[in-house]
Short mmCIF file of C-alpha atoms in Angstrom, two decimals:
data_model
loop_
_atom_site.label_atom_id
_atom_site.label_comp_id
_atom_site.label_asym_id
_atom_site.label_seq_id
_atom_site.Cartn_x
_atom_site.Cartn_y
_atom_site.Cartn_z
CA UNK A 310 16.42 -7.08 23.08
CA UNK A 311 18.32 -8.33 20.06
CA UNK A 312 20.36 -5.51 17.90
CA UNK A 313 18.77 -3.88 15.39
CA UNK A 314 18.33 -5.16 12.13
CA UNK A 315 20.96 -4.43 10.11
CA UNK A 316 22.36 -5.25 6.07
CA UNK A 317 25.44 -4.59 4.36
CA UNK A 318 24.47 -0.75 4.45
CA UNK A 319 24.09 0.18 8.02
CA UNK A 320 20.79 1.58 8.73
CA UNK A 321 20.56 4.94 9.56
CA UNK A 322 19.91 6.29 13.52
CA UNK A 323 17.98 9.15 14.61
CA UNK A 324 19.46 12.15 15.32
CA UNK A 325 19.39 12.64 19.37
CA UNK A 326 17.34 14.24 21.16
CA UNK A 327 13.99 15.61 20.09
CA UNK A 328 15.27 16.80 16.42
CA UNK A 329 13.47 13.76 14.71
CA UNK A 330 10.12 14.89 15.89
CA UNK A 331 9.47 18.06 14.47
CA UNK A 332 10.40 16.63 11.49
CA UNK A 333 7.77 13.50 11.81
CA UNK A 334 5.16 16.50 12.56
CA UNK A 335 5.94 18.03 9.35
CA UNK A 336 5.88 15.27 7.22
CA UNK A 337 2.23 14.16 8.88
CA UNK A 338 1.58 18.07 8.59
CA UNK A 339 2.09 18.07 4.59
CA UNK A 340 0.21 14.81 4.16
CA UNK A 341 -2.42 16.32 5.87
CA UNK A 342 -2.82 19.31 3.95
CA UNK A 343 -2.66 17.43 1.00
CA UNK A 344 -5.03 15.20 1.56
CA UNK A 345 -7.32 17.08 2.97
CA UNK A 346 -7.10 19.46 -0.44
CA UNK A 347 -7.70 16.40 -2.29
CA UNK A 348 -10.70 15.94 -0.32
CA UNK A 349 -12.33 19.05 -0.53
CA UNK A 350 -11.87 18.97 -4.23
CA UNK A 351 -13.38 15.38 -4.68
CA UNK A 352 -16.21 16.51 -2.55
CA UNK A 353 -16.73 19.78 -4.42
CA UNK A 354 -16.92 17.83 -7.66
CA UNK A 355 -19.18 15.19 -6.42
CA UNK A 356 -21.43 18.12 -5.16
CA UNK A 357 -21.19 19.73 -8.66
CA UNK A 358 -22.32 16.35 -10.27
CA UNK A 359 -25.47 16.14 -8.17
CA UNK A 360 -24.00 12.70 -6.12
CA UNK A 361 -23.54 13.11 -2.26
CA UNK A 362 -19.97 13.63 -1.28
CA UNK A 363 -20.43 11.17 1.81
CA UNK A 364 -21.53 8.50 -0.40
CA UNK A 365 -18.48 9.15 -2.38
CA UNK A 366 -15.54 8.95 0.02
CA UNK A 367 -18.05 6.33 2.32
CA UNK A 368 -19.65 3.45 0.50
CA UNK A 369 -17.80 3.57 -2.95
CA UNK A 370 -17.44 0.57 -4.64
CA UNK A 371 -15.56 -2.16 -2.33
CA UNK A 372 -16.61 0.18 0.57
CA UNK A 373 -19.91 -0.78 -0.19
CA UNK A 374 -18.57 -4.47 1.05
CA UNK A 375 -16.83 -3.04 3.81
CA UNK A 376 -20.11 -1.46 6.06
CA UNK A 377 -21.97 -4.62 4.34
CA UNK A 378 -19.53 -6.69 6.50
CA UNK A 379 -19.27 -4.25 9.51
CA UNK A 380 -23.20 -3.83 9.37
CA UNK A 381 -24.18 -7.81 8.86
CA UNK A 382 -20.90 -10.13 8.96
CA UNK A 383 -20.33 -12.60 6.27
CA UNK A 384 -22.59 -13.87 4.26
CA UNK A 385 -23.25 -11.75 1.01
CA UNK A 386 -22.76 -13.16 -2.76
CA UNK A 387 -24.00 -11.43 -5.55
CA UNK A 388 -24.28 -13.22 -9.04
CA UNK A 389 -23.84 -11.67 -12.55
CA UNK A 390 -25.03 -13.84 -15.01
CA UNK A 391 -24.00 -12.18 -18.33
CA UNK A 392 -20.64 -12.46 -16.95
CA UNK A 393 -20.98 -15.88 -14.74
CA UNK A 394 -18.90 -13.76 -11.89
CA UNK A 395 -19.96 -14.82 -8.53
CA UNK A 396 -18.61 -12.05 -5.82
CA UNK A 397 -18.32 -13.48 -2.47
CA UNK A 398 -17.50 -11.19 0.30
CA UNK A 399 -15.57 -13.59 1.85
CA UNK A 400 -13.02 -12.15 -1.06
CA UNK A 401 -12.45 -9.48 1.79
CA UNK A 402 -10.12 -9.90 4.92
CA UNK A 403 -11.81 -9.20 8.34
CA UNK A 404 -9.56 -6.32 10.04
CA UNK A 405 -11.26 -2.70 8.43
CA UNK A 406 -14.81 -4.34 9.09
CA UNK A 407 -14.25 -5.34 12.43
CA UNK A 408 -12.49 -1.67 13.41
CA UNK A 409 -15.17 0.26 11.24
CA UNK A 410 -17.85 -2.12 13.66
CA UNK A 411 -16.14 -1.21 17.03
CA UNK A 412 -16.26 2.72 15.68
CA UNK A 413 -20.23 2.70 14.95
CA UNK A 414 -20.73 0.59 11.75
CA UNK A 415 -21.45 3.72 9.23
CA UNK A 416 -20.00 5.17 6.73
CA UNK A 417 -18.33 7.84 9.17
CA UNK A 418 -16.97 4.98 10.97
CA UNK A 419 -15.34 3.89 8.11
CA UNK A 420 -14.03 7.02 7.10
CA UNK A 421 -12.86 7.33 10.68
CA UNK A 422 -11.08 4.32 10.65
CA UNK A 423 -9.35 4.93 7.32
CA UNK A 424 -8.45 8.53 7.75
CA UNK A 425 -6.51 7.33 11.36
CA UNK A 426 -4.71 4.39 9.75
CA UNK A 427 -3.96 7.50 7.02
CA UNK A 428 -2.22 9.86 9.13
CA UNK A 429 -0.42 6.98 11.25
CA UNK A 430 0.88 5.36 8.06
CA UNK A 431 2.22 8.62 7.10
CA UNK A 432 4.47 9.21 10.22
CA UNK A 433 5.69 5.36 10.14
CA UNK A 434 6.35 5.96 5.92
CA UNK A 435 8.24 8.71 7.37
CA UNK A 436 10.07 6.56 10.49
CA UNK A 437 11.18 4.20 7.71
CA UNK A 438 12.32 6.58 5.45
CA UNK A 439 14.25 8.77 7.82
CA UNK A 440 16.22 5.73 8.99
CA UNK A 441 17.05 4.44 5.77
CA UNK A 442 17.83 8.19 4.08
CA UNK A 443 17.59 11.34 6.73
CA UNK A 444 15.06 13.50 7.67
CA UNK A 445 14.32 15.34 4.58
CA UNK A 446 14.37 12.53 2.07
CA UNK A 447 11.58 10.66 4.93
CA UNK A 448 9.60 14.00 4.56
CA UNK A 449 9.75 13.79 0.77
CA UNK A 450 8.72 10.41 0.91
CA UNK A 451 5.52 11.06 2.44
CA UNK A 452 5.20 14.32 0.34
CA UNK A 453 5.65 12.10 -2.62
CA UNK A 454 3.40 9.00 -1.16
CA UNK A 455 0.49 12.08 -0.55
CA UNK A 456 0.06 13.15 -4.18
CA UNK A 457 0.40 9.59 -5.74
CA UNK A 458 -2.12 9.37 -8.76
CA UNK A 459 -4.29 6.66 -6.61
CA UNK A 460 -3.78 8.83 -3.05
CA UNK A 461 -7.07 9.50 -3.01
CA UNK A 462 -8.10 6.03 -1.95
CA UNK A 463 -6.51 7.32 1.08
CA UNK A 464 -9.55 9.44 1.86
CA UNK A 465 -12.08 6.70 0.68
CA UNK A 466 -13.21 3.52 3.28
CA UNK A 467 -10.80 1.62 1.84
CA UNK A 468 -8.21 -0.68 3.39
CA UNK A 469 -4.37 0.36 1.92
CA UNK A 470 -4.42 2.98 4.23
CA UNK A 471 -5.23 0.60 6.82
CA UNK A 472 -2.23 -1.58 5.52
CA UNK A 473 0.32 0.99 4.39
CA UNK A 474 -0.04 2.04 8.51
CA UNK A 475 0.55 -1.64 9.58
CA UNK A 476 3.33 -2.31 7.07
CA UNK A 477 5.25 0.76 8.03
CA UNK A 478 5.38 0.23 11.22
CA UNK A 479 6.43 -3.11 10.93
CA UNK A 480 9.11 -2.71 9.07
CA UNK A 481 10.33 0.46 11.39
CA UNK A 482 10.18 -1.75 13.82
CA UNK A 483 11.94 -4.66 12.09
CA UNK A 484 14.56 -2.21 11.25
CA UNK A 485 15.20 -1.00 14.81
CA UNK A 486 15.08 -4.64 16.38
CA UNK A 487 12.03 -4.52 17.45
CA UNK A 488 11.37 -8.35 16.00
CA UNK A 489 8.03 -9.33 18.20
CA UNK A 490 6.33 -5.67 17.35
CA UNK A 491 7.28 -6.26 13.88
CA UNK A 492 5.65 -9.89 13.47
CA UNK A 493 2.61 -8.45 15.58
CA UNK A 494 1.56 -5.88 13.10
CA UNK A 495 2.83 -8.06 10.10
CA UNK A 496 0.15 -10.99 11.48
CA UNK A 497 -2.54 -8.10 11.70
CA UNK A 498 -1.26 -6.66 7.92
CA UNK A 499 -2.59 -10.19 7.41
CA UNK A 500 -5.84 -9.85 8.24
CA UNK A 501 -6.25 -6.33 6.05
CA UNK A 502 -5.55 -7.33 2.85
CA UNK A 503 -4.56 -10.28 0.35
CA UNK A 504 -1.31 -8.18 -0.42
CA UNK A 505 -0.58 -8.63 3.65
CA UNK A 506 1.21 -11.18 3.15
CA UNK A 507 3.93 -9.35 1.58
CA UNK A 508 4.60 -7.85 5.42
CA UNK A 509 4.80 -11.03 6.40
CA UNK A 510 7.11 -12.50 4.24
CA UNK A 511 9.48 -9.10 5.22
CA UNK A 512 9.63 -10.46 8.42
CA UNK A 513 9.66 -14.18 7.90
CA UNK A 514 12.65 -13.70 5.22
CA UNK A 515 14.74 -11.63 7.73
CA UNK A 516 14.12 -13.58 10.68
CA UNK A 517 15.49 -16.61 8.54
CA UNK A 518 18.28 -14.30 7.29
CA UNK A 519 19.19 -13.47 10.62
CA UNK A 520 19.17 -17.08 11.88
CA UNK A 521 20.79 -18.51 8.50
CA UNK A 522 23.62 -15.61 8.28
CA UNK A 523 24.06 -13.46 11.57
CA UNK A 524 23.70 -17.09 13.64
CA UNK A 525 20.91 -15.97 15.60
CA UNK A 526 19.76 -18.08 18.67
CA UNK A 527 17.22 -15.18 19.80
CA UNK A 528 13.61 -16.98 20.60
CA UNK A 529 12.44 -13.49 19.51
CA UNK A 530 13.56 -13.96 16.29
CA UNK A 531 12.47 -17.25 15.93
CA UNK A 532 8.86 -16.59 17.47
CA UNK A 533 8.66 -13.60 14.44
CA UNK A 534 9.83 -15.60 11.44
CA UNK A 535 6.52 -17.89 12.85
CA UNK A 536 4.14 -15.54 13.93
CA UNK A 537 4.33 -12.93 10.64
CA UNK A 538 2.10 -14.85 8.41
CA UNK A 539 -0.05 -15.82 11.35
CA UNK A 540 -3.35 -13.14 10.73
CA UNK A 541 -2.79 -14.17 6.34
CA UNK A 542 -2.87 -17.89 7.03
CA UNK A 543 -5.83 -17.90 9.57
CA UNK A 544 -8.11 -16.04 7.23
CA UNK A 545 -7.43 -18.44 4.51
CA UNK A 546 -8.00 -21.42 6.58
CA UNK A 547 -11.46 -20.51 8.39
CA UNK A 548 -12.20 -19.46 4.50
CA UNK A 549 -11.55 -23.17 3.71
CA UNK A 550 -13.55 -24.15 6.63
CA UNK A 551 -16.59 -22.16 5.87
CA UNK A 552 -16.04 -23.64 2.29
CA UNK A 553 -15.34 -27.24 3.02
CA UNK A 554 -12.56 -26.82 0.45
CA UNK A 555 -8.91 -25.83 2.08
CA UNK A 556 -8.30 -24.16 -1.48
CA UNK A 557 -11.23 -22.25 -0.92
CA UNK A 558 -9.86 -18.48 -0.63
CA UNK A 559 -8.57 -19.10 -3.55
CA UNK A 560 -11.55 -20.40 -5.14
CA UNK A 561 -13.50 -17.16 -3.72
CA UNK A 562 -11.15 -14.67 -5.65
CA UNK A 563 -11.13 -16.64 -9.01
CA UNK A 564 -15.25 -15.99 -9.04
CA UNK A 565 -14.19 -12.37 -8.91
CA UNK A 566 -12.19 -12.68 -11.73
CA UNK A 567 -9.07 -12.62 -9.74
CA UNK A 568 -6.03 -15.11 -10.32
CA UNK A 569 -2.32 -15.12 -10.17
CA UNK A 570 -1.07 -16.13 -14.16
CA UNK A 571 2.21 -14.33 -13.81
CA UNK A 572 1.94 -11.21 -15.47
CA UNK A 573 0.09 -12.85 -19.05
CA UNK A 574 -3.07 -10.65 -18.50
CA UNK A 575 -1.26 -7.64 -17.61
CA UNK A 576 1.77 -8.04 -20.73
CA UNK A 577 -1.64 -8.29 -22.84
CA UNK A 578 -3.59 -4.90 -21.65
CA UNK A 579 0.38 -3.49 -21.86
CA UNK A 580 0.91 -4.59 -25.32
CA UNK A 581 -3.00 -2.83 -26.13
CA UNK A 582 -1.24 0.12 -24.97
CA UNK A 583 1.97 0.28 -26.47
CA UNK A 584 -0.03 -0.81 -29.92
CA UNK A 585 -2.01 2.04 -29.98
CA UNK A 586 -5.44 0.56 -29.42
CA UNK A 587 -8.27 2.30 -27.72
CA UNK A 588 -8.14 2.11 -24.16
CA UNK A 589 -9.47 3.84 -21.91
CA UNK A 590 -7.51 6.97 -19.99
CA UNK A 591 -6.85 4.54 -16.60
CA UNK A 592 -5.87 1.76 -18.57
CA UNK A 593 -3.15 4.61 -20.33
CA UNK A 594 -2.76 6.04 -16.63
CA UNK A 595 -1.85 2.45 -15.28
CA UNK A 596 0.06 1.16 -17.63
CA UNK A 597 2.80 4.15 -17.04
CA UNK A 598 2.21 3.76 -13.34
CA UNK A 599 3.78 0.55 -13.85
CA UNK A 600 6.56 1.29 -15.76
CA UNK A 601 7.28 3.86 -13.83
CA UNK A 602 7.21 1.15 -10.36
CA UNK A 603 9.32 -1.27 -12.44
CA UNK A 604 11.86 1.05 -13.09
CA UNK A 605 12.16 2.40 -9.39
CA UNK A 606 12.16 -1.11 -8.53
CA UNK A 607 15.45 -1.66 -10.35
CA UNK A 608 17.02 1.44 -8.58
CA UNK A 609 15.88 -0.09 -5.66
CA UNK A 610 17.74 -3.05 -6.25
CA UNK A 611 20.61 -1.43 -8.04
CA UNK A 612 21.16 0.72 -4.80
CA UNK A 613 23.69 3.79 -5.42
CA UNK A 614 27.31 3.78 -6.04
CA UNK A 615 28.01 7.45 -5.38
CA UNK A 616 30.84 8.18 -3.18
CA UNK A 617 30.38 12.58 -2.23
CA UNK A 618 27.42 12.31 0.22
CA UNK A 619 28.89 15.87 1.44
CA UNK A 620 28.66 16.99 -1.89
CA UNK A 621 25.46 15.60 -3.27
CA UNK A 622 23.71 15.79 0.04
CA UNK A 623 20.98 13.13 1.14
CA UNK A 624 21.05 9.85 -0.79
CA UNK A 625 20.37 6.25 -0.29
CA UNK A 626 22.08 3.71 0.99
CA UNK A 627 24.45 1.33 -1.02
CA UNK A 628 21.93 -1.66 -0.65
CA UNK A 629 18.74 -0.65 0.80
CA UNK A 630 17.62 -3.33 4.10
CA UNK A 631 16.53 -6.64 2.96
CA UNK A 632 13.27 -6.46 4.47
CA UNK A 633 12.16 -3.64 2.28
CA UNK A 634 12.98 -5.06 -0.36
CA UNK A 635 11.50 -8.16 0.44
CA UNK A 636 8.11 -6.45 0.96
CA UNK A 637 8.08 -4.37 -2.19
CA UNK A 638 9.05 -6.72 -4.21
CA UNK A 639 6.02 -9.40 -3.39
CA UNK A 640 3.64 -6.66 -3.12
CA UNK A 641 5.05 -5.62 -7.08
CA UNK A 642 4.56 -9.69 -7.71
CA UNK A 643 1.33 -9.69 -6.89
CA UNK A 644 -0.15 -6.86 -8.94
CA UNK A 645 1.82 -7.41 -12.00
CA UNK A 646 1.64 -10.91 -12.01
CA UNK A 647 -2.40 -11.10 -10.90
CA UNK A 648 -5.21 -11.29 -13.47
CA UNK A 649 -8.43 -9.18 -12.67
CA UNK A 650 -8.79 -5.51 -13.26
CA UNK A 651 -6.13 -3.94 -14.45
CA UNK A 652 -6.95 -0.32 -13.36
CA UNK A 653 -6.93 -1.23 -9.71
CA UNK A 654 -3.39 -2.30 -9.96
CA UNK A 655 -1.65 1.64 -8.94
CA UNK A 656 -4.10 1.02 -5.88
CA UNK A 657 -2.57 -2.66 -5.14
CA UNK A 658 1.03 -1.44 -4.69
CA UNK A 659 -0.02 2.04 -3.04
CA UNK A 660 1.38 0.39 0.46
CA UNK A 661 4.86 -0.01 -2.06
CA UNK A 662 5.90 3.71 -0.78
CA UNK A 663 9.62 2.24 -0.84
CA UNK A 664 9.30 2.81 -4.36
CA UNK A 665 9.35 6.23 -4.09
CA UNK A 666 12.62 6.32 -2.48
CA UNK A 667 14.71 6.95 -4.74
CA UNK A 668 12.98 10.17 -6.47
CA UNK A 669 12.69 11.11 -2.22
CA UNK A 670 16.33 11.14 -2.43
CA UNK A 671 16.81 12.90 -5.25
CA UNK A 672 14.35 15.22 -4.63
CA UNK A 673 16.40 15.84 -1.09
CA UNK A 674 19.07 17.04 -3.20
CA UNK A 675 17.25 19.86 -5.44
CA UNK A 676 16.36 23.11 -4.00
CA UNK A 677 13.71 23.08 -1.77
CA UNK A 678 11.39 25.36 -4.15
CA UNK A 679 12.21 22.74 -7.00
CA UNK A 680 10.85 20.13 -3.78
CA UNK A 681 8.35 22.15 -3.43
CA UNK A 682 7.11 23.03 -7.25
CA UNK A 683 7.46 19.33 -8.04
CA UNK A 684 5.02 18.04 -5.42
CA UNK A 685 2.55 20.83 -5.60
CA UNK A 686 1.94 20.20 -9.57
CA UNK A 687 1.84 16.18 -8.92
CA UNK A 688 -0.86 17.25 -6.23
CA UNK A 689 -3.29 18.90 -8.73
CA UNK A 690 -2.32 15.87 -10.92
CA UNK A 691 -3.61 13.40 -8.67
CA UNK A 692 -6.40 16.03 -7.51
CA UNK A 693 -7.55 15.52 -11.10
CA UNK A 694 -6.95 12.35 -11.88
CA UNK A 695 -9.05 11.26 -8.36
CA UNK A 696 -12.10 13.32 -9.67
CA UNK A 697 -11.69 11.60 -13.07
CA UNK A 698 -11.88 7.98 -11.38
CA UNK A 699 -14.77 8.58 -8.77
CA UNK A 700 -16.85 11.37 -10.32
CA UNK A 701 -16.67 11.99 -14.24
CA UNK A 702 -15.79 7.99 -15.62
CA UNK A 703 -17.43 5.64 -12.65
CA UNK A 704 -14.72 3.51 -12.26
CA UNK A 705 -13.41 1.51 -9.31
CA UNK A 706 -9.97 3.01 -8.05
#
């Protein structure tokens, strides 16, 4: 096995023994509880509003396209002529449906299948983060990724749970050496979601930095810089087949509205904001969401200068690893630069969770009751805000 994937900043190591694990149990323990609150109140308010709570977490929105698929395979288009949008469920990447298929094909299934990938992406965000910053800042970072304002897609039968578990891992595993495990779950990231391919392109781009710079010779290391992008690429293609057109992904997602013009639609709906026009609250709620990701983007990058780690207690890393930079960065790319709907974009970069590194960090060095104060008030924030999307206004998360 080649060494582990390291940068400038050495990646942090485990502590021996079996410390790290009751750790990873109570990170997974407080997602859990959150999670399952946020639940419970989502289901409580659907009941309230007369609409069955199943339904809700179930066959919401894109769900709906999900158990289509798992039920029926491809083949569904649905037409809206006052708005000449043509939705094609090809628009959807084959890995939820085929797992919410193997597990029964119903909306339990799915819910199943999303819950699982929830609780195993929150002990890899945890892996990742406890390697890069310590034990308690990886805690806080799943603390923090629990009680996002869009966590409660995490309970839905959606897919970022699905992908925030496959990206995690993979980039634990890219950070500990583990190159072929890495490019195995960044080829099934692939086949999740669109935004997969920001896994990929972790891998690919340190597999060429560790060829380029370190001199690596490794077939390991070549065979994952090949094999990452693997699962994004094949769904594209046999979309391109099943079109006759090899542009025809492509062509799928701009019938749905959906289009990369680098950032123009998103600068507009931001300027609508900033000018004071009537929006609607998720248009408000998103456009701060991503300020707020741009600006922890640019501590990312940035890293930290301070010198007292025994005085200031857990921080980050000079330079945080390439790869995880890499990935957050193309997965920020993607929804600020894509045109479609803008209130889906907090949802887009939920995977992103090394964007809450750097309030993890700082969080690691307040009190614990401040720790805990903090998260339990963004909690009933994003209980709220997840009852407001799915139950009071309608709208697609």
């Amino acid at each position: 096995m080649t060494a582990a994937y390291t940068t400038s900043a050495a990646v942090r190591q485990p502590a021996p023994g079996v410390a790290g694990m009751p750790a990873a149990a109570l990170a997974l323990g407080v997602f859990a509880a959150v999670r399952a609150g946020g639940a419970l109140v989502l289901c409580a308010a659907a009941w309230w509003a007369g609409r069955s709570p199943l339904r809700v977490l179930g066959s919401s929105w894109d769900s709906a396209w999900y158990l289509g698929i798992a039920r029926h395979g491809y083949g569904r288009t649905q037409m809206w002529p006052g708005t000449g949008l043509v939705q094609s469920d090809h628009a959807f990447f084959p890995l939820y449906p085929a797992l919410v298929r193997l597990a029964g094909g119903g909306e339990w299934a799915a819910l199943l299948v999303a819950w699982t990938a929830a609780a195993v992406a929150a002990v890899g965000v945890y892996r990742v983060g406890e390697l890069v910053a310590g034990r308690r800042t990886g805690v806080l970072l799943v603390a923090l990724w629990a009680v996002l304002p869009h966590a409660v897609v995490l309970g839905l039968a959606y897919t970022e749970a699905l992908l925030a578990a496959l990206a995690a891992w993979s980039l634990y595993a890219l950070l500990r050496g583990r190159w072929l495990w890495a490019a195995g779950l960044a080829a099934l990231a692939g086949l999740t979601r669109p935004t997969g391919v920001a896994v990929a392109a972790a891998v690919s781009v340190a597999a060429l930095q560790a060829v380029l710079v370190r001199r690596s010779r490794a077939p390991e290391v070549w065979a994952a810089g090949l094999l990452a992008p693997a699962g994004w690429l094949a769904y594209v293609a046999a979309v391109g087949v099943r079109r006759g057109d090899p542009a025809g992904y492509f062509a799928v997602q701009r019938e749905w509205g959906s289009r990369f013009d680098f950032g123009r639609a998103t600068l507009e709906t931001l300027w609508r904001v900033l000018t004071g026009r009537p929006v609607p609250l998720a248009t408000t709620v998103t456009a701060v969401l991503l300020a707020a990701a741009l600006v922890s983007a640019g501590l990312l990058l940035a890293g930290r200068r301070a010198a007292d780690r025994a005085r200031e207690g857990p921080a980050l890393p000079r330079s945080l690893p390439v790869p995880l930079l890499v990935y957050t960065a193309v997965l920020l790319v993607i929804a600020v630069g894509g045109a479609g709907y803008f209130e889906s974009k907090p949802r887009f970069l939920l995977p992103a969770f090394p964007l809450l590194l750097p309030l993890a960090a700082a969080m690691a060095r307040a009190r614990p009751r401040s720790a805990v104060l903090v998260t339990a008030g963004l909690a009933g924030l994003s209980y709220g805000y997840g009852v407001y999307l799915l139950v009071i206004a309608r709208m697609p998360p």
